PDB file of C-alpha atoms and ligand atoms in Angstrom:
ATOM      1  CA  MET A   1      16.920  13.374   0.107  1.00 62.00           C
ATOM      2  CA  ASP A   2      16.278  16.958   1.213  1.00 66.00           C
ATOM      3  CA  GLY A   3      12.966  18.758   1.067  1.00 90.00           C
ATOM      4  CA  ARG A   4       9.816  17.820   2.894  1.00 96.00           C
ATOM      5  CA  LYS A   5       9.653  15.206   5.657  1.00 97.00           C
ATOM      6  CA  LYS A   6       8.642  11.771   4.403  1.00 98.00           C
ATOM      7  CA  TYR A   7       5.932   9.498   5.826  1.00 98.00           C
ATOM      8  CA  ALA A   8       4.478   6.110   4.942  1.00 98.00           C
ATOM      9  CA  ILE A   9       0.877   5.159   5.605  1.00 98.00           C
ATOM     10  CA  ILE A  10       0.906   1.364   5.516  1.00 98.00           C
ATOM     11  CA  VAL A  11      -2.669   0.108   5.246  1.00 97.00           C
ATOM     12  CA  ALA A  12      -3.114  -3.204   7.022  1.00 95.00           C
ATOM     13  CA  GLY A  13      -6.578  -2.509   8.415  1.00 91.00           C
ATOM     14  CA  GLY A  14      -8.433  -5.302   6.644  1.00 84.00           C
ATOM     15  CA  SER A  15      -9.738  -7.858   9.165  1.00 75.00           C
ATOM     16  CA  GLY A  16      -9.361 -10.748   6.732  1.00 65.00           C
ATOM     17  CA  THR A  17     -11.433 -12.865   9.107  1.00 54.00           C
ATOM     18  CA  ARG A  18     -13.964 -13.795   6.410  1.00 47.00           C
ATOM     19  CA  MET A  19     -11.691 -16.783   5.769  1.00 42.00           C
ATOM     20  CA  GLY A  20     -12.963 -18.607   8.878  1.00 42.00           C
ATOM     21  CA  GLY A  21     -11.212 -16.635  11.631  1.00 52.00           C
ATOM     22  CA  ASP A  22      -7.703 -17.247  10.249  1.00 80.00           C
ATOM     23  CA  LEU A  23      -4.874 -14.825  10.759  1.00 90.00           C
ATOM     24  CA  PRO A  24      -5.296 -11.871   8.349  1.00 92.00           C
ATOM     25  CA  LYS A  25      -2.849 -12.092   5.416  1.00 92.00           C
ATOM     26  CA  GLN A  26      -0.678  -9.183   6.592  1.00 94.00           C
ATOM     27  CA  PHE A  27       0.275 -11.082   9.785  1.00 95.00           C
ATOM     28  CA  ILE A  28       1.092 -14.415   8.142  1.00 93.00           C
ATOM     29  CA  SER A  29       4.748 -15.310   8.537  1.00 93.00           C
ATOM     30  CA  VAL A  30       6.844 -15.636   5.396  1.00 93.00           C
ATOM     31  CA  GLY A  31      10.570 -16.336   5.705  1.00 90.00           C
ATOM     32  CA  GLY A  32      10.332 -16.057   9.520  1.00 91.00           C
ATOM     33  CA  LYS A  33       8.624 -12.635   9.692  1.00 94.00           C
ATOM     34  CA  PRO A  34       5.055 -11.350   9.262  1.00 95.00           C
ATOM     35  CA  ILE A  35       4.378  -9.983   5.767  1.00 95.00           C
ATOM     36  CA  LEU A  36       3.580  -6.593   7.326  1.00 96.00           C
ATOM     37  CA  ARG A  37       7.021  -6.432   8.915  1.00 96.00           C
ATOM     38  CA  HIS A  38       8.727  -7.193   5.593  1.00 96.00           C
ATOM     39  CA  THR A  39       6.731  -4.339   4.036  1.00 97.00           C
ATOM     40  CA  ILE A  40       7.571  -1.819   6.789  1.00 97.00           C
ATOM     41  CA  GLU A  41      11.264  -2.813   6.684  1.00 97.00           C
ATOM     42  CA  ARG A  42      11.479  -1.664   3.060  1.00 97.00           C
ATOM     43  CA  PHE A  43      10.627   1.878   4.224  1.00 98.00           C
ATOM     44  CA  LEU A  44      13.031   1.703   7.171  1.00 97.00           C
ATOM     45  CA  SER A  45      15.983   0.904   4.923  1.00 96.00           C
ATOM     46  CA  LEU A  46      15.766   3.996   2.700  1.00 98.00           C
ATOM     47  CA  SER A  47      18.600   6.550   2.612  1.00 97.00           C
ATOM     48  CA  PHE A  48      16.387   9.118   4.401  1.00 97.00           C
ATOM     49  CA  PRO A  49      14.145   8.773   7.493  1.00 96.00           C
ATOM     50  CA  VAL A  50      10.469   7.895   6.969  1.00 97.00           C
ATOM     51  CA  GLY A  51       7.815   8.334   9.690  1.00 96.00           C
ATOM     52  CA  ILE A  52       5.706   5.179   9.898  1.00 96.00           C
ATOM     53  CA  ILE A  53       1.910   5.201  10.283  1.00 97.00           C
ATOM     54  CA  VAL A  54       0.493   1.657  10.329  1.00 97.00           C
ATOM     55  CA  VAL A  55      -3.265   1.214  10.075  1.00 97.00           C
ATOM     56  CA  VAL A  56      -4.353  -1.920  11.931  1.00 96.00           C
ATOM     57  CA  ASN A  57      -7.877  -3.205  12.481  1.00 93.00           C
ATOM     58  CA  GLN A  58      -9.068  -2.523  16.039  1.00 92.00           C
ATOM     59  CA  GLU A  59      -9.466  -6.273  16.722  1.00 92.00           C
ATOM     60  CA  TRP A  60      -5.823  -6.918  15.823  1.00 93.00           C
ATOM     61  CA  LYS A  61      -4.115  -3.947  17.488  1.00 93.00           C
ATOM     62  CA  GLU A  62      -3.136  -5.753  20.683  1.00 94.00           C
ATOM     63  CA  TYR A  63      -1.823  -8.655  18.635  1.00 95.00           C
ATOM     64  CA  TRP A  64       0.377  -6.343  16.517  1.00 95.00           C
ATOM     65  CA  LYS A  65       1.556  -4.240  19.471  1.00 95.00           C
ATOM     66  CA  LYS A  66       2.550  -7.409  21.317  1.00 96.00           C
ATOM     67  CA  TYR A  67       4.442  -8.644  18.257  1.00 96.00           C
ATOM     68  CA  CYS A  68       6.363  -5.339  18.073  1.00 96.00           C
ATOM     69  CA  ASP A  69       7.138  -5.432  21.829  1.00 94.00           C
ATOM     70  CA  ASP A  70       8.188  -9.080  21.823  1.00 96.00           C
ATOM     71  CA  TYR A  71      10.516  -8.647  18.851  1.00 95.00           C
ATOM     72  CA  GLY A  72      11.718  -5.096  19.587  1.00 94.00           C
ATOM     73  CA  PHE A  73      10.362  -3.948  16.228  1.00 95.00           C
ATOM     74  CA  LEU A  74       9.280  -0.328  15.528  1.00 89.00           C
ATOM     75  CA  GLU A  75       9.517   1.649  18.720  1.00 82.00           C
ATOM     76  CA  ARG A  76       8.003   4.894  17.498  1.00 81.00           C
ATOM     77  CA  TYR A  77       5.096   4.824  15.125  1.00 86.00           C
ATOM     78  CA  ALA A  78       1.442   5.864  14.910  1.00 88.00           C
ATOM     79  CA  ILE A  79      -1.192   3.150  14.830  1.00 91.00           C
ATOM     80  CA  PRO A  80      -4.611   4.431  13.720  1.00 89.00           C
ATOM     81  CA  SER A  81      -7.545   1.995  13.538  1.00 90.00           C
ATOM     82  CA  GLY A  82      -8.784   0.432  10.332  1.00 90.00           C
ATOM     83  CA  GLY A  83     -12.085   1.690   8.969  1.00 92.00           C
ATOM     84  CA  VAL A  84     -14.917  -0.138   7.228  1.00 94.00           C
ATOM     85  CA  THR A  85     -13.200   0.204   3.847  1.00 95.00           C
ATOM     86  CA  ARG A  86      -9.674   1.040   2.712  1.00 95.00           C
ATOM     87  CA  PHE A  87     -10.857   4.627   2.079  1.00 97.00           C
ATOM     88  CA  HIS A  88     -11.892   4.981   5.728  1.00 97.00           C
ATOM     89  CA  SER A  89      -8.622   3.427   6.895  1.00 96.00           C
ATOM     90  CA  VAL A  90      -6.597   6.008   4.933  1.00 97.00           C
ATOM     91  CA  GLN A  91      -8.879   8.792   6.161  1.00 97.00           C
ATOM     92  CA  ASN A  92      -8.181   7.763   9.782  1.00 96.00           C
ATOM     93  CA  ALA A  93      -4.439   7.652   9.091  1.00 97.00           C
ATOM     94  CA  LEU A  94      -4.348  11.160   7.598  1.00 98.00           C
ATOM     95  CA  GLN A  95      -5.076  12.614  11.047  1.00 97.00           C
ATOM     96  CA  TYR A  96      -1.529  11.563  11.981  1.00 97.00           C
ATOM     97  CA  LEU A  97       0.118  13.085   8.901  1.00 97.00           C
ATOM     98  CA  PRO A  98       1.904  16.404   9.576  1.00 97.00           C
ATOM     99  CA  ASP A  99       1.318  19.283   7.142  1.00 98.00           C
ATOM    100  CA  ASN A 100       3.944  20.198   4.557  1.00 97.00           C
ATOM    101  CA  SER A 101       5.097  16.578   4.223  1.00 98.00           C
ATOM    102  CA  VAL A 102       5.145  13.905   1.507  1.00 98.00           C
ATOM    103  CA  VAL A 103       3.400  10.582   2.073  1.00 98.00           C
ATOM    104  CA  ALA A 104       3.540   7.168   0.410  1.00 98.00           C
ATOM    105  CA  VAL A 105       0.337   5.177   0.911  1.00 98.00           C
ATOM    106  CA  HIS A 106       1.237   1.498   0.552  1.00 98.00           C
ATOM    107  CA  ASP A 107      -0.638  -1.780   0.978  1.00 97.00           C
ATOM    108  CA  GLY A 108       0.706  -3.765   3.944  1.00 97.00           C
ATOM    109  CA  VAL A 109       0.506  -6.883   1.773  1.00 95.00           C
ATOM    110  CA  ARG A 110       3.019  -5.674  -0.857  1.00 97.00           C
ATOM    111  CA  PRO A 111       6.347  -6.658   0.750  1.00 96.00           C
ATOM    112  CA  PHE A 112       8.368  -6.915  -2.477  1.00 96.00           C
ATOM    113  CA  VAL A 113       8.567  -3.244  -3.312  1.00 97.00           C
ATOM    114  CA  THR A 114      12.243  -2.252  -3.635  1.00 97.00           C
ATOM    115  CA  GLU A 115      14.161   0.542  -1.912  1.00 97.00           C
ATOM    116  CA  GLU A 116      15.227   2.074  -5.219  1.00 97.00           C
ATOM    117  CA  PHE A 117      11.636   2.176  -6.449  1.00 98.00           C
ATOM    118  CA  LEU A 118      10.409   3.728  -3.176  1.00 98.00           C
ATOM    119  CA  GLU A 119      13.032   6.474  -3.344  1.00 98.00           C
ATOM    120  CA  ASN A 120      12.099   7.252  -6.956  1.00 98.00           C
ATOM    121  CA  MET A 121       8.401   7.329  -6.045  1.00 98.00           C
ATOM    122  CA  PHE A 122       8.995   9.712  -3.114  1.00 98.00           C
ATOM    123  CA  ALA A 123      10.968  12.031  -5.411  1.00 98.00           C
ATOM    124  CA  ALA A 124       8.292  11.968  -8.146  1.00 98.00           C
ATOM    125  CA  GLY A 125       5.416  12.518  -5.692  1.00 98.00           C
ATOM    126  CA  GLU A 126       7.175  15.437  -4.028  1.00 98.00           C
ATOM    127  CA  GLU A 127       7.959  17.064  -7.363  1.00 98.00           C
ATOM    128  CA  LEU A 128       4.635  16.464  -9.137  1.00 98.00           C
ATOM    129  CA  GLY A 129       2.152  16.537  -6.223  1.00 98.00           C
ATOM    130  CA  ASN A 130       1.175  12.920  -6.860  1.00 98.00           C
ATOM    131  CA  ALA A 131       2.869   9.869  -8.392  1.00 98.00           C
ATOM    132  CA  ILE A 132       1.016   6.627  -9.103  1.00 98.00           C
ATOM    133  CA  PRO A 133       2.732   3.360 -10.151  1.00 98.00           C
ATOM    134  CA  ALA A 134       1.163   1.654 -13.164  1.00 98.00           C
ATOM    135  CA  LEU A 135       1.976  -1.497 -15.146  1.00 97.00           C
ATOM    136  CA  ALA A 136       0.848  -2.436 -18.653  1.00 96.00           C
ATOM    137  CA  PRO A 137      -0.955  -5.821 -18.614  1.00 96.00           C
ATOM    138  CA  VAL A 138       0.701  -8.686 -20.479  1.00 95.00           C
ATOM    139  CA  GLU A 139      -2.583 -10.552 -20.947  1.00 96.00           C
ATOM    140  CA  THR A 140      -5.318  -9.573 -23.390  1.00 97.00           C
ATOM    141  CA  VAL A 141      -8.050  -7.695 -21.506  1.00 96.00           C
ATOM    142  CA  ARG A 142     -11.827  -8.027 -21.993  1.00 97.00           C
ATOM    143  CA  GLU A 143     -14.693  -6.110 -20.414  1.00 97.00           C
ATOM    144  CA  VAL A 144     -17.658  -8.262 -19.378  1.00 97.00           C
ATOM    145  CA  ASN A 145     -21.274  -7.155 -19.346  1.00 96.00           C
ATOM    146  CA  GLY A 146     -23.580 -10.039 -18.335  1.00 96.00           C
ATOM    147  CA  PRO A 147     -23.226 -12.771 -20.962  1.00 96.00           C
ATOM    148  CA  GLU A 148     -21.468 -10.420 -23.414  1.00 97.00           C
ATOM    149  CA  SER A 149     -17.816  -9.500 -23.438  1.00 98.00           C
ATOM    150  CA  TYR A 150     -15.699  -7.083 -25.454  1.00 97.00           C
ATOM    151  CA  VAL A 151     -11.988  -6.997 -26.069  1.00 97.00           C
ATOM    152  CA  LEU A 152     -10.286  -3.790 -24.889  1.00 97.00           C
ATOM    153  CA  LYS A 153      -7.269  -2.088 -26.394  1.00 96.00           C
ATOM    154  CA  ARG A 154      -4.535  -3.536 -24.212  1.00 95.00           C
ATOM    155  CA  ASP A 155      -2.128  -0.727 -24.972  1.00 95.00           C
ATOM    156  CA  ASP A 156      -4.594   1.698 -23.393  1.00 96.00           C
ATOM    157  CA  ILE A 157      -4.895  -0.244 -20.095  1.00 97.00           C
ATOM    158  CA  ARG A 158      -2.759   0.090 -16.941  1.00 97.00           C
ATOM    159  CA  LEU A 159      -2.855  -1.914 -13.717  1.00 97.00           C
ATOM    160  CA  ILE A 160      -2.380   0.344 -10.716  1.00 98.00           C
ATOM    161  CA  GLN A 161      -0.186  -0.501  -7.729  1.00 98.00           C
ATOM    162  CA  THR A 162       0.977   1.122  -4.503  1.00 98.00           C
ATOM    163  CA  PRO A 163       2.930   3.020  -3.141  1.00 98.00           C
ATOM    164  CA  GLN A 164       1.003   6.056  -4.328  1.00 98.00           C
ATOM    165  CA  VAL A 165       2.854   9.180  -3.220  1.00 98.00           C
ATOM    166  CA  PHE A 166       1.299  12.588  -2.521  1.00 98.00           C
ATOM    167  CA  ARG A 167       2.107  15.969  -1.114  1.00 98.00           C
ATOM    168  CA  SER A 168       0.200  16.139   2.176  1.00 98.00           C
ATOM    169  CA  GLU A 169      -2.062  19.030   1.119  1.00 98.00           C
ATOM    170  CA  VAL A 170      -3.181  17.113  -2.008  1.00 98.00           C
ATOM    171  CA  ILE A 171      -4.196  13.913  -0.248  1.00 98.00           C
ATOM    172  CA  LYS A 172      -5.702  15.717   2.754  1.00 98.00           C
ATOM    173  CA  ALA A 173      -7.899  17.881   0.491  1.00 98.00           C
ATOM    174  CA  ALA A 174      -9.013  14.844  -1.541  1.00 98.00           C
ATOM    175  CA  TYR A 175      -9.998  12.740   1.473  1.00 98.00           C
ATOM    176  CA  LYS A 176     -12.522  15.394   2.531  1.00 98.00           C
ATOM    177  CA  LEU A 177     -14.740  13.983  -0.245  1.00 98.00           C
ATOM    178  CA  PRO A 178     -17.628  11.751   0.832  1.00 97.00           C
ATOM    179  CA  PHE A 179     -17.013   8.012   0.327  1.00 97.00           C
ATOM    180  CA  ASP A 180     -17.763   6.531  -3.082  1.00 97.00           C
ATOM    181  CA  PRO A 181     -17.524   2.740  -3.654  1.00 96.00           C
ATOM    182  CA  ALA A 182     -15.511   3.517  -6.824  1.00 96.00           C
ATOM    183  CA  PHE A 183     -12.620   4.650  -4.579  1.00 97.00           C
ATOM    184  CA  THR A 184     -10.510   1.464  -4.659  1.00 95.00           C
ATOM    185  CA  ASP A 185      -7.217   3.314  -4.325  1.00 97.00           C
ATOM    186  CA  ASP A 186      -5.944   6.784  -3.388  1.00 98.00           C
ATOM    187  CA  ALA A 187      -5.444   7.995  -6.964  1.00 98.00           C
ATOM    188  CA  SER A 188      -9.173   7.574  -7.658  1.00 98.00           C
ATOM    189  CA  VAL A 189      -9.940   9.839  -4.673  1.00 98.00           C
ATOM    190  CA  VAL A 190      -7.373  12.467  -5.670  1.00 98.00           C
ATOM    191  CA  GLU A 191      -8.661  12.417  -9.258  1.00 98.00           C
ATOM    192  CA  ALA A 192     -12.286  12.854  -8.087  1.00 98.00           C
ATOM    193  CA  ALA A 193     -11.083  15.912  -6.143  1.00 98.00           C
ATOM    194  CA  GLY A 194      -9.948  17.460  -9.430  1.00 98.00           C
ATOM    195  CA  TYR A 195      -6.238  16.627  -9.596  1.00 98.00           C
ATOM    196  CA  ARG A 196      -4.575  15.170 -12.688  1.00 98.00           C
ATOM    197  CA  VAL A 197      -3.011  11.794 -11.845  1.00 98.00           C
ATOM    198  CA  ASN A 198       0.668  11.248 -12.827  1.00 98.00           C
ATOM    199  CA  LEU A 199       1.470   7.648 -13.778  1.00 98.00           C
ATOM    200  CA  VAL A 200       4.971   6.266 -13.202  1.00 98.00           C
ATOM    201  CA  GLU A 201       6.115   2.838 -14.483  1.00 97.00           C
ATOM    202  CA  GLY A 202       5.461   0.245 -11.736  1.00 97.00           C
ATOM    203  CA  ILE A 203       7.448  -2.920 -10.944  1.00 96.00           C
ATOM    204  CA  LYS A 204       6.329  -6.448 -11.702  1.00 94.00           C
ATOM    205  CA  TYR A 205       7.440  -8.090  -8.442  1.00 93.00           C
ATOM    206  CA  ASN A 206       5.443  -5.616  -6.363  1.00 96.00           C
ATOM    207  CA  ILE A 207       2.538  -8.066  -6.041  1.00 95.00           C
ATOM    208  CA  LYS A 208      -0.371  -7.628  -3.650  1.00 95.00           C
ATOM    209  CA  ILE A 209      -0.587 -10.838  -1.625  1.00 93.00           C
ATOM    210  CA  THR A 210      -4.296 -11.573  -1.850  1.00 91.00           C
ATOM    211  CA  THR A 211      -4.897 -15.280  -2.555  1.00 90.00           C
ATOM    212  CA  PRO A 212      -3.277 -18.515  -1.282  1.00 90.00           C
ATOM    213  CA  GLU A 213      -1.478 -18.707  -4.660  1.00 93.00           C
ATOM    214  CA  ASP A 214       0.086 -15.273  -4.060  1.00 94.00           C
ATOM    215  CA  LEU A 215       1.254 -16.472  -0.657  1.00 93.00           C
ATOM    216  CA  GLU A 216       2.922 -19.469  -2.271  1.00 93.00           C
ATOM    217  CA  LEU A 217       4.674 -17.169  -4.769  1.00 93.00           C
ATOM    218  CA  ALA A 218       5.788 -14.913  -1.901  1.00 93.00           C
ATOM    219  CA  ARG A 219       7.319 -17.891  -0.051  1.00 93.00           C
ATOM    220  CA  LEU A 220       9.152 -18.995  -3.190  1.00 92.00           C
ATOM    221  CA  ARG A 221      10.475 -15.515  -3.838  1.00 88.00           C
ATOM    222  CA  LEU A 222      11.805 -15.105  -0.306  1.00 79.00           C
ATOM    223  CA  LYS A 223      13.353 -18.563  -0.394  1.00 75.00           C
ATOM    224  CA  ASN A 224      15.134 -17.748  -3.660  1.00 74.00           C
ATOM    225  CA  ALA A 225      16.307 -14.392  -2.289  1.00 71.00           C
ATOM    226  CA  ALA A 226      17.817 -16.134   0.759  1.00 64.00           C
ATOM    227  CA  GLU A 227      19.749 -18.699  -1.352  1.00 64.00           C
TER     228      GLU A 227
HETATM  229  O1  C5P B 301      -9.189  -4.875   0.324  1.00 65.17           O
HETATM  230  P1  C5P B 301      -8.019  -4.456  -0.503  1.00 65.17           P
HETATM  231  O2  C5P B 301      -7.476  -5.582  -1.308  1.00 65.17           O
HETATM  232  O3  C5P B 301      -8.182  -3.213  -1.295  1.00 65.17           O
HETATM  233  O4  C5P B 301      -6.878  -4.155   0.574  1.00 65.17           O
HETATM  234  C1  C5P B 301      -5.673  -3.509   0.251  1.00 65.17           C
HETATM  235  C2  C5P B 301      -4.990  -3.100   1.544  1.00 65.17           C
HETATM  236  O5  C5P B 301      -5.862  -2.238   2.258  1.00 65.17           O
HETATM  237  C3  C5P B 301      -4.660  -4.272   2.468  1.00 65.17           C
HETATM  238  O6  C5P B 301      -3.330  -4.086   2.957  1.00 65.17           O
HETATM  239  C4  C5P B 301      -5.704  -4.176   3.568  1.00 65.17           C
HETATM  240  O7  C5P B 301      -5.251  -4.608   4.847  1.00 65.17           O
HETATM  241  C5  C5P B 301      -5.997  -2.667   3.592  1.00 65.17           C
HETATM  242  N1  C5P B 301      -7.354  -2.376   4.080  1.00 65.17           N
HETATM  243  C6  C5P B 301      -7.515  -1.507   5.145  1.00 65.17           C
HETATM  244  N2  C5P B 301      -8.770  -1.269   5.654  1.00 65.17           N
HETATM  245  C7  C5P B 301      -9.854  -1.871   5.121  1.00 65.17           C
HETATM  246  C8  C5P B 301      -9.700  -2.752   4.025  1.00 65.17           C
HETATM  247  C9  C5P B 301      -8.431  -2.982   3.519  1.00 65.17           C
HETATM  248  O8  C5P B 301      -6.532  -0.950   5.644  1.00 65.17           O
HETATM  249  N3  C5P B 301     -11.037  -1.640   5.662  1.00 65.17           N
END
């Protein structure tokens, strides 16, 4: 694809050590490789080059660098430190993003994103200024308020995924805002900065590996793919 240079900010800056000092999820091996490597490999197999910026928690940097050295993985990439929240991790990463580029911000724990989807997202983000993947829920959705709960109109709800793709000037301007705990993704930051968010249909398999059950699903999926 012609046009602006493409970058990926892969956020893997969570320490994940609340679970009793275990290996953070992004480094757990699935199908013989760390989840984070699977995720980065999706970006490396696109039909155009993508500059890789991987945010890793300070405590885990040596671990990750050693993994890359030992396995000859990723020779040239930027490795900013994770911040106290995802917002701060992305903010740190933006210092490494060249101007006049397009960037996909993607969770390191979403290894099942497909190449075709990534290429479509890069194209939409470059054209529109931002592109945000969204899926309609299949379950009925209720809002809870203490002991009360209310059914919501399911057709009006979307579940938001990554990669979220932005022109560099859009995301850099937005991340000058002060932190707000409501910023749970990049689209919420860009919207607070005054931009209209463009939703693009997401993909079901693009799960965020968060719980032990997700990890089990990830193992099954990779096993099936290998058969
Ligand atoms: O915590 P959350 O589920 O939103 O994490 C989504 C992604 O953001 C994960 O890949 C995690 O490693 C990353 N993250 C980060 N820095 C933090 C917290 C989370 O890069 N401080």
